[in-house]
Coordinates of C-alpha atoms in Angstrom, one line a residue:
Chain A
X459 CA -14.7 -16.4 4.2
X460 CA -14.3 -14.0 6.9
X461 CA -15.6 -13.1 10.0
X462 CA -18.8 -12.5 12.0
X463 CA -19.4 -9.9 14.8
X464 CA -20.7 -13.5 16.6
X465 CA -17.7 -15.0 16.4
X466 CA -15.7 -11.2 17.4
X467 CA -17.2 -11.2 20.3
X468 CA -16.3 -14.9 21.4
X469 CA -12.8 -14.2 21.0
X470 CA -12.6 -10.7 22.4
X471 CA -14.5 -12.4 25.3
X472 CA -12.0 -15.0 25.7
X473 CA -9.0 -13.0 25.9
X474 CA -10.9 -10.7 28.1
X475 CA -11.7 -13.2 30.8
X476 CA -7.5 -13.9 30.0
X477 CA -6.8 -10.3 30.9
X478 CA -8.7 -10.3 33.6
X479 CA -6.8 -13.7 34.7
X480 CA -3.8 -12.2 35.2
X481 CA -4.9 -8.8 36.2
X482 CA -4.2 -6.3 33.3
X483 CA -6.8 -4.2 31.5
X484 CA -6.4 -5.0 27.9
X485 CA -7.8 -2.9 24.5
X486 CA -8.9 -5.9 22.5
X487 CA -9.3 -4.9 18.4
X488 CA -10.5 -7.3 16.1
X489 CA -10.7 -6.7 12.2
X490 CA -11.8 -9.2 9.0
X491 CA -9.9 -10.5 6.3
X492 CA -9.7 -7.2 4.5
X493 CA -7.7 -5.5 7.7
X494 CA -11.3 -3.5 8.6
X495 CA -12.0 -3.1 12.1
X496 CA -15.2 -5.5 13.2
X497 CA -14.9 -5.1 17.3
X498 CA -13.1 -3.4 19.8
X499 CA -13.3 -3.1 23.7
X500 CA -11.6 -1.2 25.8
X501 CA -11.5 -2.6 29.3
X502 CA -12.1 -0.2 32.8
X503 CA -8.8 1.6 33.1
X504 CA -7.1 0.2 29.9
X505 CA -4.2 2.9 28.4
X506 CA -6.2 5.5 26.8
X507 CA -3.0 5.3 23.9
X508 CA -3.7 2.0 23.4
X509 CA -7.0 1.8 21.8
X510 CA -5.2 3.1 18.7
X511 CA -2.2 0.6 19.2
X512 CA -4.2 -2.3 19.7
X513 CA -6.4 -2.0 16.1
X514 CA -2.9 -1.1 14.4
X515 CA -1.6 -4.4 15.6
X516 CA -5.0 -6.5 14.4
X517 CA -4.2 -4.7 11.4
X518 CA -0.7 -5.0 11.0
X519 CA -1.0 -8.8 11.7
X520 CA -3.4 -9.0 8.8
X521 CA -1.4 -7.1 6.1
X522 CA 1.3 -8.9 6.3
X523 CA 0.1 -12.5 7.8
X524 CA 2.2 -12.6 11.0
X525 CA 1.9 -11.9 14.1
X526 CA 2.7 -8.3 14.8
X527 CA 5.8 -9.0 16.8
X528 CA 7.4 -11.0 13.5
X529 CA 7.9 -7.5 12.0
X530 CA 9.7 -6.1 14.8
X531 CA 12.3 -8.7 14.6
X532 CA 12.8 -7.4 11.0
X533 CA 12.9 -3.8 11.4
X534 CA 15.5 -3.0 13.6
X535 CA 18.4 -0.7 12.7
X536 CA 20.3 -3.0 10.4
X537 CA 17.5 -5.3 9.9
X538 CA 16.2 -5.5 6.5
X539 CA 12.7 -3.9 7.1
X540 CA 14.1 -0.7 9.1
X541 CA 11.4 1.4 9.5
X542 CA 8.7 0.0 8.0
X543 CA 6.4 1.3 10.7
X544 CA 5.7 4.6 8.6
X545 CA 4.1 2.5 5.7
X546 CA 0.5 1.8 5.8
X547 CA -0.7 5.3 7.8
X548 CA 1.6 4.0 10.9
X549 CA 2.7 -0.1 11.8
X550 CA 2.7 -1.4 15.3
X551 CA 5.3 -4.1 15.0
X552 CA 6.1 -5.4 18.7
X553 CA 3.8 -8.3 19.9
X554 CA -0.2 -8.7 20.7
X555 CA -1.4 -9.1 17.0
X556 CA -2.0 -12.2 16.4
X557 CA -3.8 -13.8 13.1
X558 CA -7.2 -15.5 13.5
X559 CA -7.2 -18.7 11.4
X560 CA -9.7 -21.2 10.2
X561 CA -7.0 -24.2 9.7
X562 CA -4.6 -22.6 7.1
X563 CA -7.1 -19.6 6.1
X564 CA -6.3 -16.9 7.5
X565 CA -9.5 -14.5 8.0
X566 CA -8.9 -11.8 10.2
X567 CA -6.5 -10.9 13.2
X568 CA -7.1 -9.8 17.2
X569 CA -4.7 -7.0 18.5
X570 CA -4.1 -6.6 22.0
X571 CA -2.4 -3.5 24.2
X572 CA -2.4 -2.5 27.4
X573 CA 0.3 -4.2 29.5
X574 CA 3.8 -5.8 28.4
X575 CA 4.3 -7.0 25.1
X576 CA 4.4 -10.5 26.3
X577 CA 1.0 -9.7 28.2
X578 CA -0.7 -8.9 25.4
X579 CA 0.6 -11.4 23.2
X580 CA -0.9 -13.7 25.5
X581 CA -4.1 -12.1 25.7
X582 CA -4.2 -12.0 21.6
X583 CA -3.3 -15.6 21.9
X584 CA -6.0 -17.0 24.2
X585 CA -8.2 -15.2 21.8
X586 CA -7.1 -16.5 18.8
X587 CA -6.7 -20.4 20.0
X588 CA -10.4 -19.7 21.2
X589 CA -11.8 -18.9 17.6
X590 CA -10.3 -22.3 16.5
X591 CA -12.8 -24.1 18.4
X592 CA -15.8 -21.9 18.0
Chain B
X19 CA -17.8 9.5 36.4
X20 CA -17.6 8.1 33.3
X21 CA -18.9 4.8 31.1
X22 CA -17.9 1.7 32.1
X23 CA -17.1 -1.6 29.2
X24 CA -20.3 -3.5 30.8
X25 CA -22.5 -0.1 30.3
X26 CA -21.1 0.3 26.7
X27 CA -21.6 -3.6 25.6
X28 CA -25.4 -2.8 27.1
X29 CA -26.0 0.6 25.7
X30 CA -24.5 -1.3 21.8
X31 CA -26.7 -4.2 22.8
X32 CA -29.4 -2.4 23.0
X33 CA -28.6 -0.4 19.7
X34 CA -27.9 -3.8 18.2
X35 CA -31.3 -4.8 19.2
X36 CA -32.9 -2.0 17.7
X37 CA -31.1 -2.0 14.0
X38 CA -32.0 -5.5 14.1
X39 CA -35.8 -4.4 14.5
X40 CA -35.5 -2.4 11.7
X41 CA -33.6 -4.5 9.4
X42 CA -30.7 -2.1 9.2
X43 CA -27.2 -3.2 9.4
X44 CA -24.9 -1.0 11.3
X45 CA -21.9 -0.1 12.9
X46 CA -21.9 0.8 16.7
X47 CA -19.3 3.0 18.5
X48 CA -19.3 4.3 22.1
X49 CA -16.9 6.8 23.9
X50 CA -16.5 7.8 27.2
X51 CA -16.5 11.4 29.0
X52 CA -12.9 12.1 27.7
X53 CA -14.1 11.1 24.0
X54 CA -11.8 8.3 23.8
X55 CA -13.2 4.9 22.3
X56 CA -14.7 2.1 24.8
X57 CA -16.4 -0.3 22.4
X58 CA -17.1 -0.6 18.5
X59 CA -18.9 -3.2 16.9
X60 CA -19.9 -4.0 13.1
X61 CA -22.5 -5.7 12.6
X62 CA -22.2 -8.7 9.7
X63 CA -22.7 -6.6 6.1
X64 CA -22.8 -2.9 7.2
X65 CA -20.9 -0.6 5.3
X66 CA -17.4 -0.6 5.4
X67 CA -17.1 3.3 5.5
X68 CA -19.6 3.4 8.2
X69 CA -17.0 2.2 10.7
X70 CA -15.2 5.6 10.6
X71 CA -18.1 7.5 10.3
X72 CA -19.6 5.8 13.6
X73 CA -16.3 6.5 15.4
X74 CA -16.4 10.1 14.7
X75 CA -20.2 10.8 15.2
X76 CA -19.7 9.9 18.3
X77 CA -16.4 11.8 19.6
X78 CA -18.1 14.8 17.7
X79 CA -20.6 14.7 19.5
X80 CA -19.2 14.5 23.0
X81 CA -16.9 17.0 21.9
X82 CA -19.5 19.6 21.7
X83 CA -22.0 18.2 24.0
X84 CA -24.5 18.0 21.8
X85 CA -26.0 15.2 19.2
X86 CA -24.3 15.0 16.2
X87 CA -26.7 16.5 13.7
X88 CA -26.7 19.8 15.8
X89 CA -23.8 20.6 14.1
X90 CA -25.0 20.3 10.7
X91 CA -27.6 22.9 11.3
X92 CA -24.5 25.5 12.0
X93 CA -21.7 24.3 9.4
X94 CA -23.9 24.8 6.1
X95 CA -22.8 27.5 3.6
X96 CA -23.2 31.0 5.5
X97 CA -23.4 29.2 9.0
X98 CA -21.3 30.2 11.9
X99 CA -19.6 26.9 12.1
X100 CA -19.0 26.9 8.2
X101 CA -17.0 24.0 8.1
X102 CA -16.0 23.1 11.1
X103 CA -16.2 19.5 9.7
X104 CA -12.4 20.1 8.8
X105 CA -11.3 20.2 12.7
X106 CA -10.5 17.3 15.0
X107 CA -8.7 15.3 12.2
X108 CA -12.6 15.0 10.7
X109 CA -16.0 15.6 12.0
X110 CA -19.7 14.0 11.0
X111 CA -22.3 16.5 11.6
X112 CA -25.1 14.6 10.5
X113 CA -27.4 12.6 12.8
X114 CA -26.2 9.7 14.2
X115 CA -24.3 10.6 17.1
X116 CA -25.7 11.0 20.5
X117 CA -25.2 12.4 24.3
X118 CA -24.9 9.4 27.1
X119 CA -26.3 11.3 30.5
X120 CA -26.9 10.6 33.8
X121 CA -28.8 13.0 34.8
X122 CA -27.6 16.0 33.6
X123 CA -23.9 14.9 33.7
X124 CA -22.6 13.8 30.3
X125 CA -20.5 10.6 30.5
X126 CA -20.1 9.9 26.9
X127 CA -21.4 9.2 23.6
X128 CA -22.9 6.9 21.1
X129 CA -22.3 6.8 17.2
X130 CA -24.4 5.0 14.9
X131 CA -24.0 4.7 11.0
X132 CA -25.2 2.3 8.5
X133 CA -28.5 3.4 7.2
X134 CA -30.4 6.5 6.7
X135 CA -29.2 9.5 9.0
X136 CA -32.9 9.0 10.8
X137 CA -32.6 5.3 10.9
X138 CA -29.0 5.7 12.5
X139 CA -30.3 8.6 15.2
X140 CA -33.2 6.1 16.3
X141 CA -30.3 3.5 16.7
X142 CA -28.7 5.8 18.8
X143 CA -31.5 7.1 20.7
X144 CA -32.7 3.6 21.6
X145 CA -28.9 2.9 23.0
X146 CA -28.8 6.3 25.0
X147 CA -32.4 5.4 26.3
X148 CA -31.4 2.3 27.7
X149 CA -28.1 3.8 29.6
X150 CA -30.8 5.7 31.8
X151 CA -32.0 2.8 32.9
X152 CA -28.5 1.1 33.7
Chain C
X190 CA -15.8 -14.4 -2.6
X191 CA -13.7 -11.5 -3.7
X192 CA -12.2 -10.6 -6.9
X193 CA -9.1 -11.9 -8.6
X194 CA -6.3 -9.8 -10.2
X195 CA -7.2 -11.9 -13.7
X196 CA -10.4 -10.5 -13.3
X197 CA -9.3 -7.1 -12.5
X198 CA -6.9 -7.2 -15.2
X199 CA -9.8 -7.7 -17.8
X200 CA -12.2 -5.5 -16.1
X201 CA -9.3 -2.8 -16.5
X202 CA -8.8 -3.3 -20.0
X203 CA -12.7 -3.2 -20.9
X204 CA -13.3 0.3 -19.1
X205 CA -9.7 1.5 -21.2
X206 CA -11.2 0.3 -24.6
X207 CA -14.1 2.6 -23.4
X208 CA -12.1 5.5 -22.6
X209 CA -10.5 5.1 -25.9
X210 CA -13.2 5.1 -27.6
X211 CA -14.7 8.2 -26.5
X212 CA -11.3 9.6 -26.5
X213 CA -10.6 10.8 -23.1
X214 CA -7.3 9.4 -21.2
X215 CA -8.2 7.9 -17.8
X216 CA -6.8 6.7 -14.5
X217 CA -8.7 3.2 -13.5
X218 CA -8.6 1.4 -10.4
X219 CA -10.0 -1.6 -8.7
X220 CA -10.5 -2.6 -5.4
X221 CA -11.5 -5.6 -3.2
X222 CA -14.3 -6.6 -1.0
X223 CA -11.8 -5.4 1.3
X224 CA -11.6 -2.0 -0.3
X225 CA -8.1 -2.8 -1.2
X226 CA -6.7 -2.0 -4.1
X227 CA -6.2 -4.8 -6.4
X228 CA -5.3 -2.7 -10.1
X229 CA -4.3 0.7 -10.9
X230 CA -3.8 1.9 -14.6
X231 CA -3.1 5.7 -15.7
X232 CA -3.7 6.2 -19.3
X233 CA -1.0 8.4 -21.3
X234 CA -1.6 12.1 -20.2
X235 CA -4.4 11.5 -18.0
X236 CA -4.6 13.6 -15.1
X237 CA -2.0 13.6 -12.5
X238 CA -4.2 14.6 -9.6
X239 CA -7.0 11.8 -10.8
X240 CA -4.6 9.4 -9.8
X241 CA -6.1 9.6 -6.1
X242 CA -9.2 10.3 -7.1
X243 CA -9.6 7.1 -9.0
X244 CA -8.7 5.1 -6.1
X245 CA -10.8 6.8 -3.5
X246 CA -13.8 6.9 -6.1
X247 CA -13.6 2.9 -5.9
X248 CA -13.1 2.8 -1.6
X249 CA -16.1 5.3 -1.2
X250 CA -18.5 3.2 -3.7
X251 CA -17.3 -0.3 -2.1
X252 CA -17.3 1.5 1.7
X253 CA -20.7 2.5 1.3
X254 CA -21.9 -0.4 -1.4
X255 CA -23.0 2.3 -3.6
X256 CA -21.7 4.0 -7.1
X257 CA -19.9 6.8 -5.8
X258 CA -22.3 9.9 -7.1
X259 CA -25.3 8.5 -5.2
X260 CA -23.1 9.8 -2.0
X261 CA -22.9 13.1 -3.9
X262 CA -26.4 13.5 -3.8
X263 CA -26.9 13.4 0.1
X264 CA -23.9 15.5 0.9
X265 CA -25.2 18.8 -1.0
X266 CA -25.5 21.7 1.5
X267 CA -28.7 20.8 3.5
X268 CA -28.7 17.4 2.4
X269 CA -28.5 14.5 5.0
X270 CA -24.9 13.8 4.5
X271 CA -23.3 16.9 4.1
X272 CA -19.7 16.5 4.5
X273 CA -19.2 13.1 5.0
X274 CA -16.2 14.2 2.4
X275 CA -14.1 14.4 5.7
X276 CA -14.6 10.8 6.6
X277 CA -12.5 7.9 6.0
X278 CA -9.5 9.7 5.0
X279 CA -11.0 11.4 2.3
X280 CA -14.1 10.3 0.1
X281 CA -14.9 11.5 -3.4
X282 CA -18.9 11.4 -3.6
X283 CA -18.9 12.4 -7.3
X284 CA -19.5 10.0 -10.5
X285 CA -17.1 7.3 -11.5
X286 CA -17.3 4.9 -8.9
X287 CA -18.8 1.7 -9.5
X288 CA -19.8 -1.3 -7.9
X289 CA -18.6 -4.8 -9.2
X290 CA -21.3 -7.8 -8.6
X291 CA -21.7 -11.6 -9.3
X292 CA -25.5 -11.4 -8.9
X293 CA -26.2 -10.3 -6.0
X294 CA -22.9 -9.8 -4.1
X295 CA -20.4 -6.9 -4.1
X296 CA -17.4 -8.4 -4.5
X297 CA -15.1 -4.7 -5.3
X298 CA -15.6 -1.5 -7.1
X299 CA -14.3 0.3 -10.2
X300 CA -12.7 4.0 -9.7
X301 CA -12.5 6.0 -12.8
X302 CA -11.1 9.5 -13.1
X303 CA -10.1 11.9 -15.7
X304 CA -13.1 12.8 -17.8
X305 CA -16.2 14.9 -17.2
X306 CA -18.0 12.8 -14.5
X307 CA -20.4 11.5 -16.9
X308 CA -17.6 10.3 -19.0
X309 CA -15.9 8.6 -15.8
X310 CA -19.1 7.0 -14.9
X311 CA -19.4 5.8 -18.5
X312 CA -15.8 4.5 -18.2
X313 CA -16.3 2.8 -15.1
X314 CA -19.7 1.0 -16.0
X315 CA -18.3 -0.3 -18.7
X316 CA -15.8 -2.2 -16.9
X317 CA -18.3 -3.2 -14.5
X318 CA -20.2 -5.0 -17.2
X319 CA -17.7 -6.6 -18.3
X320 CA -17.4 -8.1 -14.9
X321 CA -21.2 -9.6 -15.4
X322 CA -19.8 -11.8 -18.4
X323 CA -16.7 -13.2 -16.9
Chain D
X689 CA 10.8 12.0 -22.0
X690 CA 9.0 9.2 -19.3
X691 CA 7.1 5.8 -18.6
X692 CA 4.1 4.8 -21.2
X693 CA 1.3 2.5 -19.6
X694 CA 2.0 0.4 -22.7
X695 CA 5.9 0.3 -21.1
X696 CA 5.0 0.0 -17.8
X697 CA 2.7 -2.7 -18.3
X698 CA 5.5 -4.7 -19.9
X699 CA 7.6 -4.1 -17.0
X700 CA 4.9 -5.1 -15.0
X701 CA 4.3 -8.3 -16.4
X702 CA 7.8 -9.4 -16.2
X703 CA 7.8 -8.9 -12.8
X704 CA 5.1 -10.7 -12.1
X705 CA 6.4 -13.9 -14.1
X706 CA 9.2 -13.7 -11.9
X707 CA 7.5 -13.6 -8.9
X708 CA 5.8 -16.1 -9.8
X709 CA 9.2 -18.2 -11.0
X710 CA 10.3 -17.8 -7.5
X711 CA 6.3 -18.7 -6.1
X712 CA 6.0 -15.4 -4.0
X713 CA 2.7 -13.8 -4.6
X714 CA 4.4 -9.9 -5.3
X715 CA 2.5 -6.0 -5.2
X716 CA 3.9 -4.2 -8.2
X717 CA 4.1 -0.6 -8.9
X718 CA 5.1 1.7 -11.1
X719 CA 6.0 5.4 -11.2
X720 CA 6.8 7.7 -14.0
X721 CA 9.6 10.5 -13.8
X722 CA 7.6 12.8 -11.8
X723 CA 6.9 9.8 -9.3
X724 CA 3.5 9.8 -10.3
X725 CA 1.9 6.4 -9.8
X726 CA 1.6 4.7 -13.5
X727 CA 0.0 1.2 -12.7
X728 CA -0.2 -1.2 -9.8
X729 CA -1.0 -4.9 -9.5
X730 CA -1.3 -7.0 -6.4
X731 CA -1.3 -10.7 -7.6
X732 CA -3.6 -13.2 -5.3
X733 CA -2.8 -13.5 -1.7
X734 CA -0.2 -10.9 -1.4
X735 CA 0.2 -9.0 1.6
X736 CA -2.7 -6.2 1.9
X737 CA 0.1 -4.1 3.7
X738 CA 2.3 -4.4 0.4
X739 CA -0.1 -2.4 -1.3
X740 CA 1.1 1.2 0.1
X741 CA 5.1 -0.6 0.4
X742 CA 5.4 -1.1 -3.4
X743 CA 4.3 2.6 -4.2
X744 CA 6.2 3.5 -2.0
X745 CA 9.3 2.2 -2.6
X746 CA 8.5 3.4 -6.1
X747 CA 8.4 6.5 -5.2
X748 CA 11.5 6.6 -2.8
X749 CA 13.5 5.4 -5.8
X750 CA 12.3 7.9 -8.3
X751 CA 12.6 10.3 -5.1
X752 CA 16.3 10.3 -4.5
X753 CA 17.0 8.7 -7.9
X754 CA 18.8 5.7 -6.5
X755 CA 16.9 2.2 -5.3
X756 CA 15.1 2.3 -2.2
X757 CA 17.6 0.2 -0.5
X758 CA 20.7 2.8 -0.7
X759 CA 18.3 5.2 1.4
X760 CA 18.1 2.7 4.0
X761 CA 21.9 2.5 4.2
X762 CA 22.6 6.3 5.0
X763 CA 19.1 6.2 7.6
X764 CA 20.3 3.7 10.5
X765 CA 21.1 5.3 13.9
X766 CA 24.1 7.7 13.8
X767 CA 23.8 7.9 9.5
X768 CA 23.4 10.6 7.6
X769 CA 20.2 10.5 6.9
X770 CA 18.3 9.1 10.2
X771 CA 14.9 9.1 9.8
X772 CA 14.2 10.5 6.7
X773 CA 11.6 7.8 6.3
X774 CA 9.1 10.5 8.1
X775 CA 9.6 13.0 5.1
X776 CA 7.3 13.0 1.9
X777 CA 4.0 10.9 4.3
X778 CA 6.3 8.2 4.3
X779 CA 9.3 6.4 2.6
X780 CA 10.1 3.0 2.5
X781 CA 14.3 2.9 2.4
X782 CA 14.3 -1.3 2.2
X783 CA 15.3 -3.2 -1.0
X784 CA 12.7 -3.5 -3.4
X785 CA 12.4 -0.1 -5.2
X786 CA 14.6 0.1 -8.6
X787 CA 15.0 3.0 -11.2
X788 CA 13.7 2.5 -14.3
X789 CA 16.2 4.0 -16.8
X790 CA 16.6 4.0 -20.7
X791 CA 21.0 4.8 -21.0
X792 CA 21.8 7.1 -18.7
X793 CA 18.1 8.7 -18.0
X794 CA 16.0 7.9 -15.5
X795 CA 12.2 7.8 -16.7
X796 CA 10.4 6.3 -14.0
X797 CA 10.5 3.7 -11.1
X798 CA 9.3 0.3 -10.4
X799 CA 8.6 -0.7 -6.7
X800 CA 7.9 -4.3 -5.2
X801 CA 6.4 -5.9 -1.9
X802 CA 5.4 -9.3 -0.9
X803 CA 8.3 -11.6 -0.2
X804 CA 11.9 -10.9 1.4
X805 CA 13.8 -7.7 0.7
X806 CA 15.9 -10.0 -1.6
X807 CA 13.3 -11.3 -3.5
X808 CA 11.1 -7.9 -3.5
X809 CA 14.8 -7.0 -5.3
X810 CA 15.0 -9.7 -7.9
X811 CA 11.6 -8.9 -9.1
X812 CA 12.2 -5.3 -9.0
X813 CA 15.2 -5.8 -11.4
X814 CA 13.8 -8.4 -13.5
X815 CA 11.5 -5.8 -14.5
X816 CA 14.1 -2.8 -14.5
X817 CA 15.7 -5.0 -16.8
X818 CA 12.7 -5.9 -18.8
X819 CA 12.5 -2.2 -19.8
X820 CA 16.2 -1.6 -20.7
X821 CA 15.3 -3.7 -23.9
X822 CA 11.9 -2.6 -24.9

């Protein structure tokens, strides 16, 4: 099972109308189960760098079945996946990927960027949590 | 001036529309003036390898200002633009990427792939057409 | 549906009975619905540099849901997909990748590399049939 | 003298009942003495992103002739070796990559991703070890 352009667009439409909540033009990525891109919207005035940054974190969140910011906590100097950003044609490790789940499968992934970390983790969130329900 | 999110998700709408009307899966990419992605979308079961090649049709063809398969006719053995394919971290100089105008003005560009290079170039026609309307 | 390492694993062995049989030493790889790799075998004194090309012969035949040398055949000089080499990272659009279906879906492809390309293709259809039967 | 697919497959295969001792679902590769990819295996559900860590932590290994987790000592900030993960397209200088030796030679590597650097270690060995008594 993976998932449709149908249900892409809910979720990218979800956390759009969450960006737009509180304000911040967001890139919103989705991909599928097998880390391949399905949707992607850049909103007026989003970071031009962050198109690429937001389908690395969907992606990122997908290879390795955690949020993107999980990895960051692990590859710090001294932590023991330092550096693991270079694998896989470039990582983005700090927050706004987030997994999309269907109860404990886990078949595909929504990466956000465009404001603070903790912004866009809450934009990927609002899109995930609405897939759940669709 | 350049394209706005709403005029993309119309323009791939519109595209989406068509491929539909021909039966053709495919995979849907718009940039702006600056050639930097605004939306993407795959539709359910088109190729996997289209998703690049949709991406690039369309930056390559707002990066010369002129539809995709243009190119083509110049890079073929003994051309002027012998492989120019090689530039721009990867071009696609078949049909499949076109010009969005107002006017005269080019504000971006669309980039279809999924099914034969004519099917793809009336895909991307049909979405240009409509952003004259917009 | 996708396919399981098992699977891959038998797949694998068929295409290197094949190999054996007609005496050439191959590299073999398998890949997902996903288009990610699943199984990788180099034969003793196969060719170094078919290493890659075994694995991008499977991801261009499952990217574009074709065996790899129908690609070949639209990306001559004048042809509709000339040089759509450039895309996806690098494609090879030669003989030797192969789709593997239950019925009607594509559920991964076989990459083989190290013969002539009839003798890859050979290689690689073998293993595919195997698939069939499992 | 190096790595047979006959050997590496037997390495291989220890691994994996390893990681399947300790219930972590493991990417296995294997790399011959001129760190030349030999055979790969990504069991069910392992990480997609493991894929490209495995080989390369096989290569590192084989690179530098010790295991991929000594790199990672001499790379932190202010260390000898700071960034050298950005050489070669990419090294992986975590736990998980182990030389394959036979006495004092050193034929080949074996890399592993899936689980904790600790675990990605065990398995590693359990197959280093594997070969030492082929």
């Amino acid at each position: 099972m993976s998932i449709t352009l149908e249900q892409a667009e809910k979720i990218s439409d979800t956390a759009k109308q969450k960006a737009q909540e509180i304000n911040v033009p967001m890139n919103i990525a989705i991909v599928d189960a097998g880390a391949n891109l399905v949707s992607f919207h850049r909103m007026d005035k989003a970071w031009l760098g962050s198109v690429d940054i937001a389908i690395r974190k969907a992606k990122t969140a997908r290879y390795f079945d955690m949020n993107s910011g999980e990895i960051g906590k692990l590859s710090q100097p001294g932590g023991p996946l330092y550096q693991i950003e270079v694998s896989n044609g470039g990582l983005i490790s700090f927050p706004g990927g987030v997994l999309l789940k269907k109860g404990e499968d886990i078949v595909g992934a929504i990466g956000v960027s465009g404001g603070s970390v903790d912004q866009d983790h809450e934009v990927a969130s609002a899109g995930a949590a609405a897939f759940q329900s669709l």
